[in-house]
Coordinates of C-alpha atoms in Angstrom, one line a residue:
Chain A
M7 CA 22.9 64.6 -65.5
F8 CA 20.5 61.7 -65.1
R9 CA 23.1 59.9 -63.0
Y10 CA 23.4 62.9 -60.7
A11 CA 19.7 63.1 -60.4
I12 CA 19.5 59.4 -59.3
F13 CA 22.4 59.9 -56.9
L14 CA 20.7 63.0 -55.4
G15 CA 17.5 61.1 -55.1
V16 CA 19.1 58.3 -53.2
I17 CA 20.8 60.7 -50.8
L18 CA 17.6 62.5 -50.2
G19 CA 15.8 59.2 -49.7
L20 CA 18.3 58.0 -47.1
G21 CA 17.9 61.3 -45.3
I22 CA 14.1 61.5 -45.4
L23 CA 13.3 57.9 -44.4
P24 CA 14.9 58.0 -40.9
A25 CA 13.3 61.4 -40.3
A26 CA 9.9 60.0 -41.2
A27 CA 10.4 57.1 -38.9
Q28 CA 11.2 59.5 -36.1
K29 CA 8.3 61.7 -36.8
K30 CA 5.9 59.7 -34.5
P31 CA 7.9 58.6 -31.5
G32 CA 4.8 58.6 -29.3
A33 CA 2.9 56.2 -31.6
K34 CA 5.9 53.8 -31.8
A35 CA 6.5 53.8 -28.1
A36 CA 2.8 53.3 -27.4
A37 CA 2.8 50.3 -29.7
E38 CA 5.9 48.9 -28.0
K39 CA 4.5 49.5 -24.5
A40 CA 3.1 46.2 -23.1
P41 CA -0.3 46.3 -21.5
E42 CA -0.4 46.4 -17.8
P43 CA -1.2 43.1 -16.1
A44 CA -4.7 42.9 -15.0
P45 CA -5.2 40.8 -11.8
L46 CA -7.6 38.0 -12.1
K47 CA -9.5 36.0 -9.4
A48 CA -9.9 32.3 -9.0
T49 CA -13.3 30.9 -8.2
V50 CA -14.1 28.0 -5.9
V51 CA -16.2 25.6 -7.9
S52 CA -16.9 23.0 -5.2
V53 CA -15.7 21.9 -1.8
S54 CA -16.1 18.6 0.0
G55 CA -14.6 18.1 3.5
V56 CA -12.6 20.5 5.6
A57 CA -10.9 23.4 3.8
Q58 CA -9.7 26.7 5.1
K59 CA -8.2 29.8 3.5
R60 CA -6.5 33.0 4.4
L61 CA -4.8 35.9 2.8
C62 CA -1.1 36.4 3.3
S63 CA -1.6 40.1 3.7
D64 CA -4.1 39.6 6.5
P65 CA -2.3 40.7 9.7
S66 CA -4.7 38.7 11.9
G67 CA -3.6 35.5 10.2
K68 CA -7.0 34.0 10.8
W69 CA -8.2 31.1 8.8
G70 CA -11.7 31.0 7.4
P71 CA -13.7 28.3 5.7
V72 CA -13.7 27.8 2.0
R73 CA -17.1 27.6 0.4
A74 CA -18.3 27.0 -3.1
G75 CA -18.6 30.2 -5.0
D76 CA -15.9 32.0 -3.1
V77 CA -13.7 34.3 -5.1
L78 CA -10.0 34.1 -4.3
N79 CA -7.4 36.8 -4.8
E80 CA -3.7 36.5 -5.3
L81 CA -1.7 35.6 -2.2
T82 CA -4.5 33.4 -0.9
I83 CA -3.5 30.2 0.9
I84 CA -5.7 27.2 1.1
R85 CA -5.2 24.1 3.3
T86 CA -7.3 21.0 3.3
G87 CA -7.9 18.3 5.8
L88 CA -8.5 14.6 5.5
G89 CA -11.1 13.4 2.9
T90 CA -11.3 16.8 1.3
K91 CA -11.4 18.0 -2.3
V92 CA -11.5 21.6 -3.5
V93 CA -11.9 22.5 -7.1
L94 CA -10.7 26.0 -8.2
R95 CA -11.3 27.6 -11.6
F96 CA -8.7 30.0 -12.8
S97 CA -10.8 32.2 -15.1
D98 CA -11.4 30.2 -18.3
R99 CA -7.9 28.9 -18.5
G100 CA -7.5 26.2 -16.0
D101 CA -8.9 24.0 -13.2
V102 CA -7.0 22.9 -10.2
T103 CA -8.3 20.2 -7.9
I104 CA -6.7 20.4 -4.5
K105 CA -6.8 17.0 -2.8
S106 CA -6.8 16.1 0.9
G107 CA -4.0 17.0 3.2
T108 CA -2.7 19.8 1.0
K109 CA -1.5 23.3 1.6
T110 CA -1.2 25.5 -1.5
G111 CA -1.3 29.2 -2.3
I112 CA -2.0 31.4 -5.3
A113 CA 1.2 33.4 -5.7
S114 CA 0.0 35.4 -8.7
F115 CA -2.8 35.2 -11.2
H116 CA -3.1 38.0 -13.8
K117 CA -3.6 38.6 -17.5
R118 CA -1.4 40.7 -19.7
G119 CA -2.9 41.0 -23.2
K120 CA -4.0 37.6 -24.1
L121 CA -1.4 35.8 -21.9
V122 CA -2.7 34.5 -18.6
T123 CA -0.1 33.9 -15.9
A124 CA -0.8 31.8 -12.9
R125 CA 1.8 30.8 -10.2
L126 CA 0.9 28.4 -7.5
G127 CA 2.9 27.3 -4.5
L128 CA 2.5 23.8 -3.2
K129 CA 3.8 23.5 0.4
Y130 CA 2.7 19.9 0.8
G131 CA 0.1 17.6 -0.5
S132 CA -1.2 16.9 -4.0
L133 CA -3.2 18.6 -6.7
H134 CA -4.5 17.9 -10.1
A135 CA -3.9 20.7 -12.6
K136 CA -5.6 21.0 -15.9
V137 CA -4.8 24.0 -18.2
H138 CA -7.0 24.8 -21.1
R139 CA -4.4 25.6 -23.7
Q140 CA -6.9 26.0 -26.6
R141 CA -8.5 29.0 -25.0
G142 CA -5.4 31.1 -25.3
P143 CA -1.7 31.4 -24.3
N144 CA -1.0 30.3 -20.7
D145 CA 2.0 30.6 -18.4
F146 CA 1.1 28.2 -15.6
S147 CA 3.6 27.0 -13.0
V148 CA 3.6 25.2 -9.7
S149 CA 6.4 25.7 -7.2
T150 CA 7.3 23.1 -4.6
P151 CA 10.1 23.1 -2.0
V152 CA 12.3 21.2 -4.4
A153 CA 11.2 22.0 -7.9
T154 CA 9.2 24.3 -10.2
L155 CA 6.9 22.8 -12.7
S156 CA 5.7 24.7 -15.7
V157 CA 3.3 23.6 -18.2
R158 CA 3.2 23.9 -22.0
G159 CA 0.6 21.3 -22.2
S160 CA -2.4 20.8 -20.1
E161 CA -2.8 18.2 -17.4
A162 CA -0.8 16.6 -14.6
H163 CA -1.0 15.2 -11.1
I164 CA 1.5 16.8 -8.7
G165 CA 2.4 15.7 -5.2
S166 CA 4.9 17.2 -2.8
W167 CA 5.8 16.3 0.8
G168 CA 8.9 18.2 1.9
Y169 CA 11.8 16.7 -0.1
A170 CA 9.6 14.2 -1.9
L171 CA 8.0 15.1 -5.3
G172 CA 5.9 13.3 -7.7
V173 CA 4.7 14.4 -11.1
N174 CA 2.5 12.3 -13.4
G175 CA 2.0 13.8 -16.8
V176 CA -1.5 13.3 -18.3
V177 CA -1.8 15.6 -21.3
G178 CA 0.8 17.8 -22.9
L179 CA 4.3 18.6 -21.7
W180 CA 5.4 19.6 -18.2
Y181 CA 8.9 21.0 -17.5
V182 CA 10.2 20.0 -14.1
D183 CA 13.0 22.3 -13.0
A184 CA 15.0 21.0 -10.0
Q185 CA 18.6 21.1 -9.0
G186 CA 19.5 23.3 -11.9
K187 CA 18.2 20.8 -14.5
V188 CA 15.0 20.4 -16.3
R189 CA 13.2 17.2 -17.2
I190 CA 10.3 17.1 -19.6
V191 CA 7.5 14.9 -18.6
Q192 CA 5.3 13.7 -21.3
P193 CA 1.8 12.2 -21.0
G194 CA 2.0 8.9 -19.2
E195 CA 5.4 9.6 -17.8
S196 CA 6.4 10.4 -14.2
T197 CA 9.3 11.8 -12.4
D198 CA 10.3 12.6 -8.8
Q199 CA 12.5 15.0 -6.9
D200 CA 15.6 13.5 -8.4
L201 CA 14.3 13.9 -12.0
T202 CA 14.4 10.1 -12.3
Q203 CA 13.7 8.7 -15.7
W204 CA 10.1 7.6 -16.0
D205 CA 10.9 4.0 -16.8
Q206 CA 12.9 3.7 -13.6
I207 CA 10.2 5.1 -11.5
S208 CA 8.3 1.8 -11.6
Q209 CA 11.4 0.0 -10.3
L210 CA 11.6 2.4 -7.4
D211 CA 8.0 1.8 -6.5
G212 CA 9.0 -1.7 -5.2
D213 CA 6.5 -3.4 -7.4
I214 CA 7.3 -7.1 -7.3
V215 CA 5.1 -7.9 -10.2
L216 CA 7.5 -9.1 -12.8
K217 CA 6.8 -7.6 -16.1
D218 CA 8.7 -6.2 -19.1
A219 CA 8.1 -2.5 -19.2
F220 CA 9.8 -2.1 -22.5
G221 CA 7.7 -4.1 -24.8
G222 CA 10.2 -6.9 -25.3
L223 CA 13.1 -4.6 -26.3
T224 CA 16.7 -5.5 -25.5
P225 CA 18.9 -2.9 -23.8
T226 CA 20.7 -2.3 -27.1
E227 CA 17.4 -1.7 -28.9
L228 CA 16.3 0.6 -26.2
W229 CA 19.4 2.6 -26.5
N230 CA 19.1 2.9 -30.2
L231 CA 15.6 4.1 -30.1
L232 CA 16.4 6.7 -27.6
Q233 CA 19.4 7.9 -29.6
N234 CA 17.4 8.1 -32.8
N235 CA 14.2 9.4 -31.3
G236 CA 12.5 6.2 -32.4
G237 CA 8.8 6.1 -32.3
R238 CA 7.9 2.8 -31.0
G239 CA 5.2 2.7 -28.4
V240 CA 6.6 2.8 -24.9
I241 CA 9.7 4.8 -25.7
G242 CA 8.1 7.4 -28.0
G243 CA 10.0 10.0 -29.7
G244 CA 10.7 13.7 -29.6
T245 CA 11.9 14.9 -26.3
G246 CA 10.9 11.9 -24.2
G247 CA 13.2 11.4 -21.3
V248 CA 15.6 14.2 -22.2
V249 CA 17.3 16.1 -19.5
G250 CA 18.6 19.5 -20.2
T251 CA 18.6 23.1 -19.1
L252 CA 15.9 25.7 -19.6
S253 CA 17.1 29.3 -19.9
G254 CA 15.2 32.2 -21.4
G255 CA 12.5 29.9 -22.6
V256 CA 15.0 27.9 -24.6
F257 CA 15.5 24.2 -23.8
T258 CA 19.0 22.8 -24.3
P259 CA 19.4 19.0 -23.9
L260 CA 22.4 17.7 -22.1
D261 CA 24.9 15.7 -24.2
T262 CA 23.9 12.1 -23.6
T263 CA 25.3 10.8 -26.9
G264 CA 27.5 7.9 -27.1
P265 CA 27.0 4.3 -26.0
P266 CA 26.8 3.5 -22.4
Q267 CA 30.2 3.3 -20.9
N268 CA 30.4 0.2 -18.7
G269 CA 33.3 1.4 -16.6
N270 CA 32.2 -0.8 -13.8
G271 CA 30.3 -3.6 -15.2
N272 CA 28.1 -4.8 -17.9
G273 CA 24.8 -4.5 -16.3
H274 CA 24.1 -7.7 -14.5
R275 CA 20.9 -7.2 -12.8
C276 CA 20.6 -7.3 -9.0
R277 CA 24.3 -7.4 -8.4
R278 CA 25.3 -4.9 -5.9
G279 CA 27.3 -2.1 -7.5
R280 CA 26.1 -3.0 -10.9
G281 CA 22.7 -1.8 -11.9
R282 CA 20.5 -3.1 -14.6
W283 CA 21.9 -0.7 -17.1
G284 CA 25.6 -1.0 -16.4
G285 CA 27.9 1.4 -14.7
R286 CA 27.1 2.4 -11.2
G287 CA 23.5 1.5 -11.6
H288 CA 20.4 1.0 -9.7
W289 CA 21.5 -0.6 -6.5
G290 CA 25.0 0.5 -6.4
K291 CA 26.6 3.2 -4.5
G292 CA 27.8 6.0 -6.8
G293 CA 31.1 7.5 -7.3
G294 CA 33.6 6.1 -9.7
S295 CA 34.2 7.4 -13.1
G296 CA 31.7 5.3 -15.0
R297 CA 28.5 6.5 -16.6
D298 CA 25.3 4.6 -16.4
R299 CA 23.0 3.8 -19.2
W300 CA 21.5 7.3 -19.3
G301 CA 24.8 9.0 -19.5
R302 CA 24.7 10.1 -15.9
G303 CA 28.1 10.1 -14.3
R304 CA 29.4 10.3 -10.9
G305 CA 27.3 12.2 -8.4
N306 CA 24.4 12.1 -10.6
D307 CA 23.6 8.4 -10.2
R308 CA 21.4 7.1 -7.6
G309 CA 24.0 6.3 -5.0
G310 CA 26.5 8.9 -6.0
G311 CA 27.9 11.9 -4.4
A312 CA 24.9 14.0 -4.9
G313 CA 22.4 11.2 -5.5
R314 CA 20.2 9.0 -3.4
D315 CA 20.1 5.3 -3.8
R316 CA 17.2 2.9 -3.3
W317 CA 17.6 3.0 0.5
D318 CA 17.9 6.7 0.7
R319 CA 21.6 6.6 1.3
G320 CA 23.3 9.4 -0.4
G321 CA 25.7 12.2 -0.3
G322 CA 25.3 15.8 0.4
H323 CA 21.9 16.0 -1.3
G324 CA 20.4 13.1 0.4
R325 CA 17.2 13.5 2.4
P326 CA 18.6 13.6 5.9
G327 CA 19.9 17.1 6.0
G328 CA 22.0 17.8 3.1
V329 CA 21.6 20.9 1.0
G330 CA 19.8 23.8 2.4
D331 CA 16.8 23.1 4.5
G332 CA 16.9 19.3 4.8
P333 CA 13.7 17.5 4.5
H334 CA 11.6 20.5 3.9
G335 CA 13.6 21.9 1.1
P336 CA 14.2 25.6 0.4
G337 CA 10.6 26.3 -0.3
A338 CA 11.6 29.5 -2.0
N339 CA 8.2 30.4 -3.4
N340 CA 6.1 29.1 -0.5
K341 CA 5.4 31.7 2.0
D342 CA 4.0 30.5 5.3
Chain B
M3 CA 7.4 -40.0 8.2
C4 CA 10.1 -38.7 10.4
T5 CA 10.8 -35.9 7.8
V6 CA 7.2 -34.9 7.8
L7 CA 7.1 -34.8 11.6
Q8 CA 10.3 -32.9 11.7
S9 CA 9.0 -30.3 9.3
L10 CA 5.8 -30.0 11.2
A11 CA 7.7 -29.5 14.4
A12 CA 9.8 -26.8 12.8
V13 CA 6.7 -25.0 11.7
V14 CA 5.2 -25.1 15.1
V15 CA 8.5 -23.9 16.7
F16 CA 8.7 -21.1 14.1
V17 CA 5.2 -20.0 14.7
G18 CA 5.6 -20.2 18.4
V19 CA 8.8 -18.1 18.3
G20 CA 7.3 -15.7 15.9
S21 CA 4.3 -15.2 18.1
V22 CA 6.4 -14.0 21.0
P23 CA 6.7 -10.4 19.8
G24 CA 3.0 -10.3 19.4
C25 CA 2.3 -11.6 22.9
V26 CA 2.0 -8.6 25.1
T27 CA 1.0 -9.1 28.6
G28 CA 0.4 -6.8 31.5
E29 CA -1.3 -3.5 31.8
T30 CA -0.9 -0.5 29.4
K31 CA 1.7 1.9 30.8
I32 CA 0.7 5.5 30.1
S33 CA 3.0 8.5 30.8
G34 CA 1.7 12.0 30.6
G35 CA -1.9 10.8 30.6
R36 CA -3.3 14.2 31.3
A37 CA -1.5 15.9 28.4
V38 CA -4.0 17.8 26.3
L39 CA -4.0 19.2 22.8
A40 CA -5.8 22.1 21.3
P41 CA -9.5 21.3 21.5
G42 CA -11.7 21.3 18.4
E43 CA -8.7 21.3 16.0
N44 CA -9.9 20.3 12.6
S45 CA -7.8 18.0 10.4
A46 CA -6.7 20.9 8.1
A47 CA -5.2 22.9 11.0
F48 CA -3.8 19.7 12.5
L49 CA -1.9 18.6 9.4
D50 CA -0.7 22.2 8.9
R51 CA 0.7 22.4 12.4
L52 CA 2.4 19.0 12.2
S53 CA 3.9 19.6 8.8
S54 CA 6.5 21.9 10.1
Q55 CA 7.5 20.0 13.2
D56 CA 10.7 18.0 13.4
H57 CA 9.0 15.2 15.2
V58 CA 5.5 14.1 16.1
S59 CA 4.5 13.3 19.7
E60 CA 2.6 10.1 20.4
N61 CA -0.2 12.3 21.6
D62 CA -0.4 14.0 18.2
A63 CA 0.0 10.8 16.3
M64 CA -3.0 9.2 18.2
R65 CA -5.1 12.3 17.4
G66 CA -4.3 11.8 13.7
I67 CA -5.2 8.1 13.8
L68 CA -8.5 9.0 15.5
M69 CA -9.2 11.6 12.8
V70 CA -8.7 8.9 10.2
L71 CA -11.0 6.5 12.0
A72 CA -13.8 8.8 13.0
G73 CA -13.2 12.1 11.2
Q74 CA -12.4 13.9 14.5
D75 CA -10.7 13.5 17.8
T76 CA -13.2 13.8 20.7
A77 CA -10.7 12.7 23.4
A78 CA -9.7 15.4 25.9
T79 CA -6.6 13.8 27.2
F80 CA -3.8 11.5 26.1
Q81 CA -5.1 8.7 28.3
Q82 CA -8.5 8.9 26.7
R83 CA -6.9 8.6 23.3
V84 CA -4.9 5.6 24.3
L85 CA -8.0 3.9 25.8
A86 CA -10.1 4.8 22.7
L87 CA -7.5 3.3 20.4
R88 CA -7.1 0.2 22.6
E89 CA -10.8 -0.3 22.5
K90 CA -10.8 -0.2 18.7
K91 CA -7.8 -2.6 18.8
I92 CA -5.5 -0.1 17.0
I93 CA -2.9 -0.5 19.7
P94 CA -2.1 -3.6 21.7
V95 CA -3.6 -4.2 25.2
G96 CA -0.2 -4.0 26.9
G97 CA 2.3 -1.4 25.8
N98 CA 4.2 1.7 26.8
F99 CA 2.9 5.1 25.7
D100 CA 4.3 8.5 26.5
A101 CA 2.4 11.6 25.4
N102 CA 5.5 13.7 24.8
R103 CA 7.8 11.1 23.3
P104 CA 8.4 11.3 19.6
I105 CA 6.5 8.5 17.9
S106 CA 8.6 5.9 16.2
R107 CA 8.1 4.8 12.6
G108 CA 7.3 1.3 13.8
K109 CA 4.7 2.3 16.2
L110 CA 3.0 4.6 13.7
A111 CA 3.1 1.8 11.1
Y112 CA 1.4 -0.5 13.6
M113 CA -1.4 1.9 14.2
I114 CA -1.9 2.7 10.5
Y115 CA -1.8 -1.0 9.7
Q116 CA -4.5 -1.8 12.2
A117 CA -6.6 1.2 11.3
C118 CA -6.6 0.4 7.6
K119 CA -7.0 -3.4 8.2
F120 CA -4.4 -4.4 5.7
P121 CA -4.4 -8.2 5.0
G122 CA -0.7 -8.4 5.4
G123 CA 1.8 -11.0 4.2
L124 CA 2.8 -14.5 5.4
I125 CA 4.6 -13.4 8.6
L126 CA 1.9 -11.0 9.6
R127 CA -0.8 -13.6 9.1
L128 CA 1.1 -16.2 11.0
T129 CA 2.4 -14.2 13.9
G130 CA 0.1 -11.2 14.1
P131 CA 1.0 -7.5 13.7
S132 CA 4.3 -6.2 15.0
E133 CA 6.0 -2.9 14.6
R134 CA 8.7 -4.3 12.4
Y135 CA 6.5 -6.2 10.0
C136 CA 3.8 -3.6 9.9
L137 CA 6.4 -1.1 8.8
R138 CA 7.7 -3.4 6.1
E139 CA 4.2 -3.9 4.9
L140 CA 3.5 -0.2 4.6
Q141 CA 6.9 0.4 3.0
Y142 CA 6.1 -2.2 0.4
R143 CA 2.8 -0.5 -0.3
G144 CA 4.5 2.8 -0.7
M145 CA 2.8 4.4 2.3
M146 CA 5.9 5.0 4.4
M147 CA 9.4 5.7 3.4
D148 CA 12.3 3.3 3.9
G149 CA 14.0 3.3 7.3
F150 CA 14.1 1.6 10.6
A151 CA 11.2 1.0 13.0
S152 CA 12.9 2.8 15.8
T153 CA 13.5 6.1 13.9
P154 CA 11.3 9.0 15.0
V155 CA 8.8 10.3 12.4
D156 CA 9.0 13.9 11.3
G157 CA 6.0 16.0 10.7
M158 CA 6.1 16.0 6.9
E159 CA 6.4 12.2 6.8
F160 CA 3.6 11.9 9.2
V161 CA 1.3 14.1 7.1
A162 CA 2.1 12.1 4.0
A163 CA 1.5 8.7 5.7
L164 CA -1.7 9.8 7.4
T165 CA -3.1 11.3 4.2
R166 CA -2.3 8.1 2.3
A167 CA -3.9 6.0 5.1
D168 CA -7.0 8.1 4.9
V169 CA -7.2 7.8 1.1
Y170 CA -6.8 4.0 1.5
K171 CA -9.6 3.8 4.0
R172 CA -11.9 5.7 1.7
T173 CA -11.0 4.2 -1.6
G174 CA -9.1 0.9 -0.9
K175 CA -6.2 2.2 -3.0
V176 CA -2.9 3.7 -2.0
P177 CA -2.1 6.9 -3.9
D178 CA 1.3 7.1 -5.7
R179 CA 3.9 9.8 -5.1
A180 CA 2.0 12.3 -7.1
G181 CA -1.1 11.7 -5.0
Q182 CA -2.9 10.0 -7.9
I183 CA -5.0 6.9 -7.4
E184 CA -5.0 4.1 -9.9
G185 CA -7.8 4.7 -12.4
E186 CA -8.2 8.4 -11.4

């Protein structure tokens, strides 16, 4: 009898609980319903030099001067002249300094709950973005003709001129999404439109000052530190220098394990066809089946089928023509 | 003694030969001297207009250089711009200029080099400025991209080079690819 009572109680409980859960569909749906995005406005903090603005939605297409204290809506485009600097404040979440010779636009700027979303388009020029992460969650991104940069951290210098891109991380992490791949730029690191490893950027700059950029490490030590996320000074640890894909907010590094395969050489420096790090390296034309030091194979190396070598020679993705819109890039998110 | 004299003679010959490209004689030849541009165009509108062009005319290029030098272009015609730049020693006394011709990388580099008063390397100091070596100097400094002196300049490259030249004139430093100045 007692067993039957327990069994009956369980059956009734299983039947009552779902019914109770369904008793308040309105309350549940209301809880699940996300708040509507509230549009925000950016404020012009200061202006020095020649700066003009206009709204995309303005049919007249007239440009007006930018003055300190102006309030800018979404879809506002700003262009600056020589010797100009404009500082914008995005609510209490970020400051953007637009430098001279720049054209940029506010694609969207709104708040949903506590999350503030800001999307900027950079047609050409350079800007300095600083996001105040400690004031709340932010989703800040800058789109250029060749890449989209999104921030998890807080500060970077960004420059874009057509096909060319430069990103200097200052504080926090920046995700640079270009050509279907994502590179994470840490503080003190840089990258360009080819997502070049930060330590190779200085070599590309043509700096003839001879110096050891790796704190006296040998190539083997360098490789081991990278493989084991070593924490020594210049190399750092964590996700430094990792290339991967970003999908649904999840970053997946590409498989770069294994020692460098010297299919085409053992890294004699300055020898044509053999870069510093072996394989089809720095000054070589790409192609072949080798992998360079960073695990990049054919077509991904500087002179390869889809790469660009030091003298701007390359395959289908090189600067002269190539994919899509040539020097000016697709500019997908840059209207006007 | 003979070796010293021979070395000295070689240096003199070298400098003499190297000076030939810098020796421009004759009058300045100007084609399309009456060509005009939009009056009162500020630098923001000017850069925006040029950024989407496939090439930059010599007329536009000289306007840009005048904006870097003086903040604005007060010349009404192409001839006035040429004369103004010649007076400032930005372009050589002799020379061939065409208002509608796409400006070459070498010619632009020459004007930027003169406008920014770069010190230059050994060849430039010995032989004086030339399109070839001015371009190499600017490429070394990261102000212009790699390529030949005879290649025409497209709008985006011109905007980038001009902006960097302007920053250099104001700060003495060339910004990097992200537009950041050392120490900023």
